[in-house]
XYZ file of C-alpha atoms in Angstrom:
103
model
C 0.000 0.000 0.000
C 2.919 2.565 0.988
C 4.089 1.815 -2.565
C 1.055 2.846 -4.235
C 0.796 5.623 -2.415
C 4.430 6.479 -3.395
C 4.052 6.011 -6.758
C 0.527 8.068 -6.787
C 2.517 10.547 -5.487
C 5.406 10.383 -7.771
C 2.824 10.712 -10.849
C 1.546 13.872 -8.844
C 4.882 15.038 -8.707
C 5.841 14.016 -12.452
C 2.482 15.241 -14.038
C 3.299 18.708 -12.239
C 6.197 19.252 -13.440
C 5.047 18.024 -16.631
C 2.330 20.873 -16.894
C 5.331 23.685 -15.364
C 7.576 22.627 -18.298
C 4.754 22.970 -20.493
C 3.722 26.307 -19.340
C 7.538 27.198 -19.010
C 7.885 26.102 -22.752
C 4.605 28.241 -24.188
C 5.759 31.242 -22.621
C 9.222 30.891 -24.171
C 7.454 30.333 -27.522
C 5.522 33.509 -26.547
C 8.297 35.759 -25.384
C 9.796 34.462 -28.751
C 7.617 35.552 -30.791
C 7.707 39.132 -28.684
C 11.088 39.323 -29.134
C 10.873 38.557 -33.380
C 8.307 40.880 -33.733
C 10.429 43.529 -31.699
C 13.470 42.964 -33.833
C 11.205 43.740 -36.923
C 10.121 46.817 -35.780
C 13.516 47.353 -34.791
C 15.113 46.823 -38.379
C 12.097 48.732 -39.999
C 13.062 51.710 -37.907
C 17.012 51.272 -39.101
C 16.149 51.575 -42.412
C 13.436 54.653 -41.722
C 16.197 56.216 -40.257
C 18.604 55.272 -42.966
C 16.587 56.799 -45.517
C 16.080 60.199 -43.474
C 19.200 60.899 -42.675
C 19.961 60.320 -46.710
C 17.211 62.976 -47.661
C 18.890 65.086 -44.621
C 21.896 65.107 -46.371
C 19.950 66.131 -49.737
C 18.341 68.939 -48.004
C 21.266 69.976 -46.328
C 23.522 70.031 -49.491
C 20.640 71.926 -51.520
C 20.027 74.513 -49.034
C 23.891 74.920 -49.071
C 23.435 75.413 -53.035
C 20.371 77.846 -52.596
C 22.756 79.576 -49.451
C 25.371 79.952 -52.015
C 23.407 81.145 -55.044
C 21.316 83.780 -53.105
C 24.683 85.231 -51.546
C 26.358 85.447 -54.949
C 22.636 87.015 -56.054
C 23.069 89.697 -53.263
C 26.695 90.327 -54.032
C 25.507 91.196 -57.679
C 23.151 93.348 -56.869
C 25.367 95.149 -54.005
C 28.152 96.121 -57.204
C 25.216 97.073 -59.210
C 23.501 99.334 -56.872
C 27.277 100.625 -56.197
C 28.123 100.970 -60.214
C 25.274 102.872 -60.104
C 25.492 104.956 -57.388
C 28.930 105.711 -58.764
C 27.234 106.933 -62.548
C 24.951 108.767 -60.694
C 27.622 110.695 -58.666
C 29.666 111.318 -61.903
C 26.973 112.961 -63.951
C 25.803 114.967 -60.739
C 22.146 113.414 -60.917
C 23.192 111.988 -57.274
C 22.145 114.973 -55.232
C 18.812 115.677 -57.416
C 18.230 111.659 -56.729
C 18.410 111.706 -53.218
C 16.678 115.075 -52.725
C 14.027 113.731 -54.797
C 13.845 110.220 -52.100
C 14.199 107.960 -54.812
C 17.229 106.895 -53.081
């Protein structure tokens, strides 16, 4: 009788742990699966960030380009405006030009 009850106890013991293994093994599978769909969000946000900081650099290097162009744009007009000033001062229109607050 003491055997029976050992071994009825044994299966109690053995069909426990049987069910924490199993439980133990679906929440791996789970925590798996967490952790695959985590590393695809992961790489999907690599290559998002990738392909900003390419169009960054596109941005960056056109505003550069516009920087550059408007500056020279300014410059021209700056000699202009002085070329003229300077014609104006030569034939004496200068003074009837600013009296007149067209400068």
């Amino acid at each position: 009788m003491a055997r029976k009850a050992a071994a009825a106890a044994m299966d109690g013991k053995s069909s426990e742990l049987a069910r924490a293994v199993a439980e133990a093994e679906a929440r791996e599978e789970r925590l798996r699966r967490e952790l695959e769909a985590a590393l695809a969000r992961v790489a999907v946000a690599e290559e998002a960030e990738e392909r900003l900081c390419v169009q960054l650099g596109e941005l960056e290097a056109e505003a550069m380009t516009q920087a550059m162009e408007y500056q020279q744009h300014v410059r021209a007009l700056s000699e202009r405006l002085a070329l003229m000033d300077g014609l104006l001062r030569s034939s004496g229109l200068h003074g009837a030009v600013v009296q007149s607050g067209l400068h």
